[in-house]
Amino acid sequence: DGGITQSPKYLFRKEGQNVTLSCEQNLNHDAMYWYRQDPGQGLRLIYYSQIVNDFQKGDIAEGYSVSREKKESFPLTVTSAQKNPTAFYLCASRERPYNEQFFGPGTRLTVL
Amino acid sequence: AQTVTQSQPEMSVQEAETVTLSCTYDTSESDYYLFWYKQPPSRQMILVIRQEAYKQQNATENRFSVNFQKAAKSFSLKISDSQLGDAAMYFCAYRSAIHGEYGNKLVFGAGTILRVKS
């Protein structure tokens, strides 16, 4: 089945630790996105990548980093510089030039 | 910058009845796309319906339809014959048609929780 997978579903981290969230897609989509969702708010864009080996900052990139070494994979690292990392993180992909973004199931990150 | 506003934090509807969720947006662009996404308790984001701004005809997908008023910058979602499975958070989203610096990101509203009563 084609789709987007994110792992793990739940992630716990101690303050001061970096953690990496996985996002993999087998849809052959060019563009991939990372969003953050907080209670009472819509999704906000962290980073996006339109092609392999290229990525750009979104609206709230501070404290996060990404890589895009393969078309299928777009991992997100939440660094210790991120002040409020506890949130729900969603990965999405899009086949250009079409418009719909398809989302993965998300990862819930909790900082203890 | 574009903004999307959903003024109804929560809505309730009786099973089999019709409900309308409101969305307004602000943009200076003339060409763009609008979407409604559904997020059930599983938190999986599911595309419900989309509308191209250049099309005057309102989009429909089975029980879901939109009322797109471009001049008023309004994009409401109507759900007919509501079912228990429609209970979810619904997000309105905007995307520019211009290839811009954000890779054509989606701009989301804050969401509306829809409760369906049996």
Coordinates of N, CA and C in Angstrom, one line a residue:
Chain A
D1 N 0.8 -1.2 0.0 CA 0.0 0.0 0.0 C 0.9 1.2 0.0
G2 N 0.5 2.2 -0.8 CA 1.2 3.5 -0.8 C 0.8 4.4 0.3
G3 N 1.7 5.1 0.9 CA 1.3 6.0 1.9 C 2.5 6.6 2.6
I4 N 2.2 7.3 3.7 CA 3.3 8.0 4.5 C 3.3 7.3 5.9
T5 N 4.4 7.0 6.3 CA 4.6 6.4 7.7 C 5.4 7.3 8.5
Q6 N 5.0 7.4 9.8 CA 5.8 8.2 10.8 C 6.0 7.3 12.0
S7 N 7.2 7.4 12.5 CA 7.5 6.6 13.7 C 8.5 7.4 14.6
P8 N 8.4 7.2 15.9 CA 7.4 6.3 16.5 C 6.0 7.1 16.6
K9 N 5.0 6.5 17.1 CA 3.7 7.1 17.3 C 3.8 8.0 18.5
Y10 N 4.4 7.5 19.6 CA 4.6 8.3 20.8 C 6.1 8.4 21.1
L11 N 6.6 9.5 21.6 CA 8.0 9.7 21.9 C 8.1 10.5 23.1
F12 N 9.0 10.1 24.0 CA 9.2 10.8 25.2 C 10.7 11.2 25.3
R13 N 11.0 12.4 25.7 CA 12.3 12.9 25.7 C 12.6 13.7 27.0
K14 N 13.8 13.6 27.5 CA 14.2 14.4 28.6 C 14.6 15.7 28.1
E15 N 14.5 16.7 28.9 CA 15.0 18.1 28.6 C 16.4 18.0 28.3
G16 N 16.8 18.7 27.2 CA 18.3 18.8 26.9 C 18.7 17.8 25.9
Q17 N 17.8 16.9 25.5 CA 18.2 15.8 24.5 C 17.6 16.2 23.2
N18 N 18.4 15.8 22.1 CA 17.9 15.9 20.8 C 17.1 14.6 20.5
V19 N 16.1 14.7 19.6 CA 15.4 13.5 19.2 C 15.0 13.6 17.7
T20 N 15.0 12.5 17.0 CA 14.7 12.5 15.6 C 13.4 11.8 15.3
L21 N 12.5 12.4 14.6 CA 11.2 11.9 14.2 C 11.4 11.4 12.7
S22 N 10.9 10.2 12.5 CA 11.0 9.6 11.1 C 9.8 9.9 10.3
C23 N 10.0 10.1 9.0 CA 8.9 10.3 8.0 C 9.4 9.6 6.7
E24 N 8.6 8.6 6.3 CA 8.9 7.9 5.1 C 7.7 7.9 4.2
Q25 N 7.9 8.0 2.9 CA 6.7 7.9 1.9 C 7.1 7.1 0.7
N26 N 6.2 6.3 0.3 CA 6.4 5.5 -0.9 C 5.5 5.9 -2.1
L27 N 5.1 7.1 -2.1 CA 4.2 7.7 -3.1 C 4.9 8.3 -4.2
N28 N 6.2 8.3 -4.2 CA 7.1 8.9 -5.2 C 6.8 10.4 -5.3
H29 N 6.4 11.0 -4.2 CA 6.2 12.5 -4.1 C 7.5 13.3 -4.0
D30 N 7.5 14.4 -4.7 CA 8.7 15.2 -4.7 C 8.8 16.1 -3.4
A31 N 7.7 16.7 -3.1 CA 7.7 17.6 -2.0 C 7.3 17.0 -0.6
M32 N 8.0 17.4 0.4 CA 7.6 16.9 1.8 C 7.6 18.0 2.7
Y33 N 6.8 17.9 3.8 CA 6.6 19.0 4.7 C 6.6 18.4 6.2
W34 N 7.0 19.3 7.1 CA 6.8 19.0 8.5 C 5.9 20.1 9.1
Y35 N 4.9 19.7 9.8 CA 4.0 20.6 10.5 C 4.0 20.3 12.0
R36 N 3.7 21.3 12.8 CA 3.5 21.1 14.2 C 2.1 21.5 14.6
Q37 N 1.4 20.7 15.4 CA 0.1 21.0 15.9 C 0.0 21.1 17.4
D38 N -0.4 22.3 17.9 CA -0.6 22.5 19.3 C -2.1 22.6 19.6
P39 N -2.5 22.3 20.8 CA -4.0 22.4 21.1 C -4.6 23.8 20.8
G40 N -5.7 23.8 20.2 CA -6.4 25.0 19.9 C -5.8 25.8 18.8
Q41 N -4.9 25.2 18.1 CA -4.3 25.9 16.9 C -4.3 25.0 15.7
G42 N -4.2 25.6 14.6 CA -4.0 24.8 13.4 C -2.6 24.4 13.2
L43 N -2.3 23.7 12.1 CA -1.0 23.3 11.9 C -0.1 24.4 11.4
R44 N 1.2 24.4 11.9 CA 2.1 25.4 11.5 C 3.3 24.7 10.8
L45 N 3.8 25.3 9.8 CA 4.9 24.7 9.0 C 6.3 24.9 9.6
I46 N 7.0 23.8 9.8 CA 8.3 23.9 10.4 C 9.4 23.9 9.3
Y47 N 9.4 22.9 8.4 CA 10.3 22.9 7.3 C 9.6 22.2 6.1
Y48 N 10.2 22.5 4.9 CA 9.7 21.8 3.7 C 10.8 21.5 2.8
S49 N 10.6 20.5 1.9 CA 11.6 20.1 0.9 C 10.9 19.9 -0.4
Q50 N 11.4 20.5 -1.4 CA 10.7 20.3 -2.7 C 11.5 19.2 -3.6
I51 N 12.8 19.0 -3.3 CA 13.5 18.0 -4.0 C 14.6 17.5 -3.1
V52 N 15.2 16.4 -3.5 CA 16.3 15.8 -2.7 C 17.4 16.7 -2.6
N53 N 18.0 16.7 -1.4 CA 19.2 17.6 -1.0 C 18.8 19.0 -1.0
D54 N 17.6 19.4 -0.9 CA 17.2 20.8 -0.7 C 16.0 20.9 0.2
F55 N 16.1 21.8 1.2 CA 15.0 22.1 2.1 C 15.1 23.5 2.5
Q56 N 13.9 24.0 3.0 CA 13.7 25.4 3.3 C 13.0 25.5 4.7
K57 N 13.3 26.6 5.4 CA 12.6 26.8 6.7 C 11.2 27.3 6.4
G58 N 10.4 26.9 7.3 CA 9.0 27.3 7.3 C 8.8 28.5 8.4
D59 N 7.6 28.5 8.9 CA 7.3 29.6 9.8 C 7.9 29.5 11.2
I60 N 8.2 28.3 11.7 CA 8.6 28.1 13.0 C 9.8 27.1 13.1
A61 N 10.9 27.4 12.3 CA 12.0 26.5 12.1 C 13.0 26.5 13.3
E62 N 12.9 27.5 14.2 CA 13.9 27.6 15.2 C 13.9 26.4 16.2
G63 N 15.0 25.8 16.4 CA 15.1 24.6 17.3 C 14.9 23.3 16.6
Y64 N 14.7 23.3 15.3 CA 14.5 22.1 14.5 C 15.5 22.0 13.4
S65 N 15.8 20.8 12.9 CA 16.6 20.6 11.7 C 16.1 19.4 10.9
V66 N 16.4 19.4 9.6 CA 15.9 18.3 8.8 C 17.0 17.9 7.8
S67 N 16.8 16.8 7.1 CA 17.7 16.4 6.0 C 16.8 15.8 5.0
R68 N 17.3 15.8 3.7 CA 16.5 15.1 2.6 C 17.6 14.4 1.7
E69 N 18.1 13.3 2.2 CA 19.1 12.6 1.4 C 18.5 11.7 0.4
K70 N 17.3 11.2 0.7 CA 16.6 10.4 -0.2 C 15.2 10.9 -0.5
K71 N 14.6 10.6 -1.6 CA 13.3 11.1 -2.0 C 12.3 10.6 -1.0
E72 N 12.4 9.4 -0.5 CA 11.4 8.8 0.3 C 11.4 9.3 1.8
S73 N 12.5 9.9 2.2 CA 12.7 10.1 3.6 C 13.0 11.6 4.0
F74 N 12.3 12.1 5.0 CA 12.5 13.5 5.4 C 12.4 13.5 7.0
P75 N 13.5 13.1 7.6 CA 13.5 13.1 9.1 C 13.6 14.5 9.7
L76 N 13.0 14.7 10.9 CA 13.0 15.9 11.6 C 13.7 15.7 12.9
T77 N 14.7 16.5 13.2 CA 15.3 16.5 14.5 C 14.9 17.7 15.4
V78 N 14.4 17.4 16.6 CA 14.0 18.4 17.5 C 15.2 18.5 18.5
T79 N 15.8 19.7 18.4 CA 17.0 19.9 19.2 C 16.7 20.5 20.6
S80 N 17.7 20.5 21.4 CA 17.5 21.0 22.8 C 17.2 22.5 22.7
A81 N 17.5 23.2 21.6 CA 17.2 24.6 21.5 C 15.7 24.9 21.3
Q82 N 14.9 23.9 21.0 CA 13.5 24.1 20.9 C 12.9 24.3 22.3
K83 N 12.3 25.4 22.6 CA 11.9 25.8 23.9 C 10.6 25.0 24.4
N84 N 9.8 24.8 23.5 CA 8.5 24.1 23.8 C 8.2 23.0 22.8
P85 N 9.0 21.9 22.9 CA 8.9 20.8 21.9 C 7.7 19.9 22.1
T86 N 7.0 19.9 23.2 CA 5.9 19.0 23.4 C 4.8 19.4 22.4
A87 N 4.4 18.5 21.5 CA 3.4 18.8 20.5 C 3.2 17.6 19.7
F88 N 2.2 17.7 18.8 CA 1.9 16.6 17.8 C 2.6 17.1 16.5
Y89 N 3.3 16.2 15.9 CA 4.1 16.5 14.7 C 3.5 15.7 13.5
L90 N 3.2 16.4 12.4 CA 2.7 15.7 11.2 C 3.6 15.9 10.0
C91 N 3.8 14.9 9.3 CA 4.6 14.9 8.1 C 3.6 14.8 6.9
A92 N 3.9 15.5 5.8 CA 3.0 15.5 4.7 C 3.9 15.4 3.4
S93 N 3.3 15.0 2.3 CA 4.0 15.0 1.0 C 3.0 15.4 -0.1
R94 N 3.6 15.8 -1.2 CA 2.7 16.3 -2.3 C 3.4 16.0 -3.6
E95 N 2.6 15.5 -4.6 CA 3.2 15.2 -5.9 C 3.0 16.5 -6.7
R96 N 4.1 17.1 -7.1 CA 4.0 18.3 -8.0 C 3.5 17.9 -9.4
P97 N 2.8 18.6 -10.1 CA 2.3 19.9 -9.8 C 0.9 19.9 -9.1
Y98 N 0.5 18.8 -8.5 CA -0.8 18.7 -7.9 C -0.9 19.4 -6.6
N99 N -2.0 19.6 -6.1 CA -2.2 20.5 -5.0 C -2.4 19.8 -3.6
E100 N -2.9 18.6 -3.6 CA -3.2 18.0 -2.3 C -2.0 17.6 -1.6
Q101 N -2.0 17.9 -0.3 CA -1.0 17.3 0.6 C -1.6 16.1 1.3
F102 N -0.8 15.0 1.4 CA -1.3 13.8 2.1 C -0.4 13.7 3.3
F103 N -1.1 13.4 4.4 CA -0.5 13.4 5.7 C -0.2 12.0 6.3
G104 N 0.9 11.9 7.1 CA 1.1 10.7 7.8 C 0.3 10.7 9.1
P105 N 0.4 9.6 9.9 CA -0.4 9.5 11.1 C 0.0 10.3 12.3
G106 N 1.2 10.9 12.2 CA 1.7 11.8 13.2 C 2.5 11.1 14.3
T107 N 3.3 12.0 15.0 CA 4.1 11.5 16.2 C 3.8 12.5 17.3
R108 N 3.4 12.0 18.5 CA 3.2 12.8 19.7 C 4.5 12.8 20.5
L109 N 5.1 14.0 20.6 CA 6.3 14.2 21.3 C 6.0 14.8 22.7
T110 N 6.5 14.2 23.7 CA 6.4 14.7 25.1 C 7.7 14.9 25.7
V111 N 8.0 16.1 26.2 CA 9.3 16.3 26.9 C 9.0 16.3 28.4
L112 N 9.8 15.4 29.1 CA 9.6 15.2 30.5 C 10.4 16.1 31.3
Chain B
A1 N 0.6 38.5 4.4 CA 0.5 37.1 4.6 C -0.9 36.7 4.7
Q2 N -1.1 35.4 4.2 CA -2.5 34.9 4.2 C -2.9 34.4 5.6
T3 N -4.2 34.6 5.9 CA -4.7 34.1 7.2 C -6.0 33.4 7.0
V4 N -6.3 32.4 7.8 CA -7.5 31.6 7.7 C -8.2 31.7 9.1
T5 N -9.4 32.0 9.2 CA -10.1 32.1 10.4 C -11.4 31.2 10.5
Q6 N -11.4 30.4 11.5 CA -12.6 29.5 11.7 C -13.2 30.0 13.1
S7 N -14.3 30.7 13.0 CA -14.9 31.4 14.2 C -15.7 30.5 15.1
Q8 N -15.9 29.2 14.7 CA -16.7 28.3 15.5 C -15.8 27.3 16.2
P9 N -15.4 27.4 17.4 CA -14.5 26.4 18.1 C -15.2 25.0 18.1
E10 N -16.5 25.0 18.3 CA -17.2 23.8 18.4 C -18.6 23.9 17.8
M11 N -19.0 22.8 17.2 CA -20.4 22.7 16.7 C -21.0 21.3 17.0
S12 N -22.3 21.3 17.1 CA -23.0 20.0 17.3 C -24.1 19.8 16.3
V13 N -24.3 18.6 15.9 CA -25.4 18.3 15.0 C -26.0 17.0 15.3
Q14 N -27.3 16.8 15.1 CA -28.0 15.6 15.3 C -27.7 14.7 14.1
E15 N -27.6 13.4 14.4 CA -27.4 12.4 13.3 C -28.5 12.6 12.3
A16 N -28.1 12.5 11.0 CA -29.0 12.6 9.8 C -29.3 14.1 9.5
E17 N -28.9 15.0 10.3 CA -29.2 16.4 10.0 C -28.0 17.1 9.3
T18 N -28.2 18.3 8.9 CA -27.2 19.1 8.2 C -26.5 20.1 9.0
V19 N -25.2 20.3 8.8 CA -24.5 21.3 9.6 C -23.6 22.0 8.6
T20 N -23.3 23.3 9.0 CA -22.4 24.1 8.1 C -21.3 24.7 9.0
L21 N -20.1 24.5 8.6 CA -18.9 25.0 9.3 C -18.4 26.2 8.5
S22 N -18.0 27.2 9.2 CA -17.6 28.5 8.6 C -16.1 28.6 8.5
C23 N -15.7 29.3 7.5 CA -14.3 29.6 7.3 C -14.2 30.9 6.5
T24 N -13.4 31.8 6.9 CA -13.1 33.0 6.2 C -11.5 33.1 6.0
Y25 N -11.1 33.8 5.0 CA -9.7 33.9 4.8 C -9.3 35.3 4.3
D26 N -8.1 35.6 4.4 CA -7.6 36.9 3.9 C -6.4 36.7 3.0
T27 N -6.5 37.3 1.8 CA -5.4 37.2 0.8 C -5.6 38.3 -0.2
S28 N -4.4 38.7 -0.7 CA -4.4 39.7 -1.8 C -4.3 39.0 -3.1
E29 N -4.2 37.7 -3.1 CA -4.0 36.9 -4.4 C -5.3 36.6 -5.0
S30 N -5.3 36.4 -6.3 CA -6.5 36.1 -7.0 C -6.7 34.6 -7.4
D31 N -5.5 33.9 -7.4 CA -5.5 32.5 -7.7 C -5.0 31.7 -6.5
Y32 N -5.8 30.8 -6.1 CA -5.4 30.0 -4.9 C -6.3 28.8 -4.8
Y33 N -6.0 28.0 -3.8 CA -6.8 26.8 -3.6 C -7.3 26.8 -2.1
L34 N -8.4 26.2 -1.9 CA -9.0 26.1 -0.5 C -9.3 24.6 -0.3
F35 N -9.1 24.2 1.0 CA -9.3 22.8 1.3 C -10.0 22.7 2.7
W36 N -10.8 21.6 2.8 CA -11.2 21.2 4.2 C -10.6 19.9 4.5
Y37 N -10.0 19.8 5.7 CA -9.4 18.6 6.1 C -10.2 18.1 7.4
K38 N -10.3 16.8 7.6 CA -10.9 16.2 8.7 C -9.9 15.5 9.6
Q39 N -9.9 15.8 10.9 CA -9.0 15.1 11.8 C -9.8 14.3 12.8
P40 N -10.0 13.1 12.7 CA -10.8 12.3 13.7 C -9.9 12.0 14.9
P41 N -10.4 11.4 15.9 CA -9.7 11.1 17.1 C -8.3 10.4 16.9
S42 N -8.2 9.6 15.8 CA -7.0 9.0 15.5 C -5.9 10.0 15.1
R43 N -6.3 11.2 14.8 CA -5.4 12.4 14.5 C -4.9 12.3 13.1
Q44 N -5.3 11.3 12.3 CA -4.9 11.3 10.9 C -5.6 12.4 10.1
M45 N -4.9 13.2 9.4 CA -5.5 14.3 8.6 C -6.0 13.7 7.3
I46 N -7.3 13.9 7.0 CA -7.9 13.4 5.8 C -8.5 14.5 5.0
L47 N -8.1 14.6 3.7 CA -8.7 15.6 2.8 C -10.2 15.3 2.6
V48 N -11.0 16.3 2.8 CA -12.4 16.1 2.6 C -12.9 16.7 1.2
I49 N -12.4 17.9 0.9 CA -12.8 18.5 -0.3 C -11.9 19.7 -0.6
R50 N -11.8 20.0 -1.9 CA -11.0 21.1 -2.3 C -11.7 22.0 -3.3
Q51 N -11.3 23.3 -3.4 CA -11.9 24.2 -4.3 C -10.8 25.1 -5.0
E52 N -10.9 25.2 -6.3 CA -10.0 26.1 -7.0 C -10.6 27.4 -7.1
A53 N -9.9 28.5 -6.8 CA -10.5 29.8 -6.7 C -11.0 30.3 -8.1
Y54 N -10.4 29.8 -9.2 CA -10.8 30.2 -10.5 C -12.2 29.6 -10.9
K55 N -12.6 28.6 -10.2 CA -13.8 27.9 -10.5 C -15.0 28.5 -9.8
Q56 N -16.0 28.9 -10.5 CA -17.2 29.5 -9.8 C -18.1 28.4 -9.2
Q57 N -18.0 27.2 -9.8 CA -18.9 26.2 -9.3 C -18.4 25.7 -8.0
N58 N -19.3 25.5 -7.0 CA -18.9 25.0 -5.7 C -18.6 23.5 -5.8
A59 N -17.6 23.1 -5.1 CA -17.2 21.7 -5.1 C -18.1 20.8 -4.3
T60 N -18.3 19.6 -4.7 CA -19.1 18.6 -3.9 C -18.4 17.3 -3.9
E61 N -18.5 16.6 -2.8 CA -18.0 15.2 -2.6 C -19.0 14.5 -1.8
N62 N -19.9 13.8 -2.5 CA -20.9 13.0 -1.8 C -21.7 13.9 -0.8
R63 N -21.6 13.6 0.5 CA -22.4 14.4 1.4 C -21.8 15.7 1.8
F64 N -20.6 16.0 1.3 CA -19.9 17.2 1.6 C -20.0 18.2 0.4
S65 N -20.3 19.4 0.7 CA -20.3 20.5 -0.3 C -19.8 21.8 0.3
V66 N -19.3 22.7 -0.5 CA -18.8 24.0 0.0 C -19.7 25.1 -0.6
N67 N -19.7 26.2 0.1 CA -20.2 27.4 -0.4 C -19.1 28.4 -0.5
F68 N -18.6 28.6 -1.7 CA -17.4 29.4 -1.9 C -17.8 30.8 -2.4
Q69 N -17.6 31.8 -1.6 CA -17.9 33.2 -2.0 C -16.6 34.0 -2.1
K70 N -16.1 34.1 -3.3 CA -14.8 34.7 -3.5 C -14.7 36.1 -3.1
A71 N -15.7 36.9 -3.4 CA -15.7 38.3 -3.1 C -15.7 38.5 -1.6
A72 N -16.4 37.7 -0.9 CA -16.5 37.8 0.6 C -15.4 37.0 1.3
K73 N -14.6 36.3 0.5 CA -13.5 35.5 1.1 C -14.0 34.5 2.1
S74 N -15.1 33.8 1.7 CA -15.7 32.9 2.6 C -15.8 31.5 2.0
F75 N -15.6 30.5 2.8 CA -15.5 29.1 2.3 C -16.1 28.2 3.3
S76 N -17.4 28.0 3.3 CA -18.0 27.2 4.3 C -18.2 25.7 3.8
L77 N -18.2 24.8 4.8 CA -18.4 23.4 4.5 C -19.8 22.9 5.0
K78 N -20.6 22.3 4.1 CA -21.9 21.8 4.5 C -21.8 20.3 4.5
I79 N -22.2 19.7 5.6 CA -22.2 18.2 5.7 C -23.7 17.8 5.8
S80 N -24.2 17.1 4.9 CA -25.6 16.6 4.8 C -25.7 15.2 5.4
D81 N -26.9 14.9 6.0 CA -27.1 13.6 6.5 C -25.9 13.2 7.4
S82 N -25.7 13.9 8.4 CA -24.5 13.7 9.3 C -24.5 12.3 9.9
Q83 N -23.4 11.8 10.0 CA -23.2 10.4 10.5 C -22.2 10.5 11.7
L84 N -22.3 9.5 12.6 CA -21.5 9.5 13.8 C -20.0 9.5 13.4
G85 N -19.6 8.9 12.2 CA -18.3 8.9 11.8 C -17.8 10.3 11.3
D86 N -18.7 11.3 11.2 CA -18.3 12.6 10.8 C -17.7 13.4 12.0
A87 N -17.9 12.9 13.2 CA -17.4 13.6 14.4 C -15.8 13.7 14.3
A88 N -15.4 14.9 14.4 CA -13.9 15.1 14.2 C -13.6 16.6 14.4
M89 N -12.3 16.9 14.3 CA -11.9 18.3 14.1 C -11.8 18.6 12.6
Y90 N -12.4 19.7 12.2 CA -12.3 20.1 10.8 C -11.5 21.3 10.6
F91 N -10.5 21.3 9.7 CA -9.7 22.4 9.4 C -9.9 22.9 8.0
C92 N -10.0 24.2 7.9 CA -10.0 24.9 6.7 C -8.5 25.3 6.3
A93 N -8.2 25.2 5.1 CA -6.8 25.5 4.7 C -6.7 26.2 3.4
Y94 N -5.7 27.1 3.3 CA -5.5 27.9 2.1 C -4.1 27.6 1.5
R95 N -4.0 27.6 0.1 CA -2.8 27.4 -0.5 C -2.7 28.3 -1.7
S96 N -1.6 29.0 -1.8 CA -1.4 29.9 -2.9 C -1.2 29.1 -4.2
A97 N -1.6 29.6 -5.3 CA -1.4 29.0 -6.6 C 0.0 29.4 -7.2
I98 N 0.5 30.4 -6.6 CA 1.8 31.0 -7.1 C 2.9 30.2 -6.4
H99 N 3.9 29.8 -7.2 CA 5.0 29.0 -6.7 C 5.9 30.0 -5.9
G100 N 5.7 30.0 -4.5 CA 6.3 30.9 -3.7 C 7.4 30.4 -2.8
E101 N 7.9 31.2 -1.9 CA 9.0 30.8 -1.1 C 8.8 29.7 -0.1
Y102 N 7.5 29.4 0.2 CA 7.2 28.3 1.1 C 6.8 27.0 0.4
G103 N 7.2 26.9 -0.8 CA 6.8 25.6 -1.5 C 5.3 25.4 -1.5
N104 N 4.6 26.5 -1.5 CA 3.1 26.4 -1.5 C 2.6 25.7 -0.3
K105 N 3.0 26.2 0.8 CA 2.5 25.6 2.1 C 1.0 25.8 2.3
L106 N 0.5 25.0 3.1 CA -0.9 25.1 3.5 C -1.0 26.1 4.8
V107 N -1.9 27.0 4.7 CA -2.1 27.9 5.9 C -3.5 27.4 6.5
F108 N -3.4 27.0 7.7 CA -4.6 26.4 8.4 C -5.3 27.4 9.3
G109 N -6.6 27.2 9.5 CA -7.3 27.8 10.5 C -7.1 27.0 11.8
A110 N -7.7 27.5 12.9 CA -7.6 26.9 14.2 C -8.4 25.6 14.4
G111 N -9.4 25.4 13.5 CA -10.2 24.2 13.6 C -11.5 24.4 14.2
T112 N -12.4 23.5 13.9 CA -13.8 23.4 14.5 C -14.0 22.0 14.9
I113 N -14.3 21.8 16.2 CA -14.7 20.4 16.6 C -16.1 20.2 16.3
L114 N -16.4 19.1 15.6 CA -17.8 18.8 15.3 C -18.2 17.5 16.1
R115 N -19.3 17.7 16.8 CA -19.8 16.6 17.6 C -21.1 16.2 17.0
V116 N -21.3 14.9 16.8 CA -22.5 14.3 16.2 C -23.3 13.5 17.3
K117 N -24.6 13.9 17.5 CA -25.4 13.3 18.5 C -26.3 12.2 17.9
S118 N -26.4 11.1 18.6 CA -27.2 10.0 18.1 C -28.6 10.1 18.7

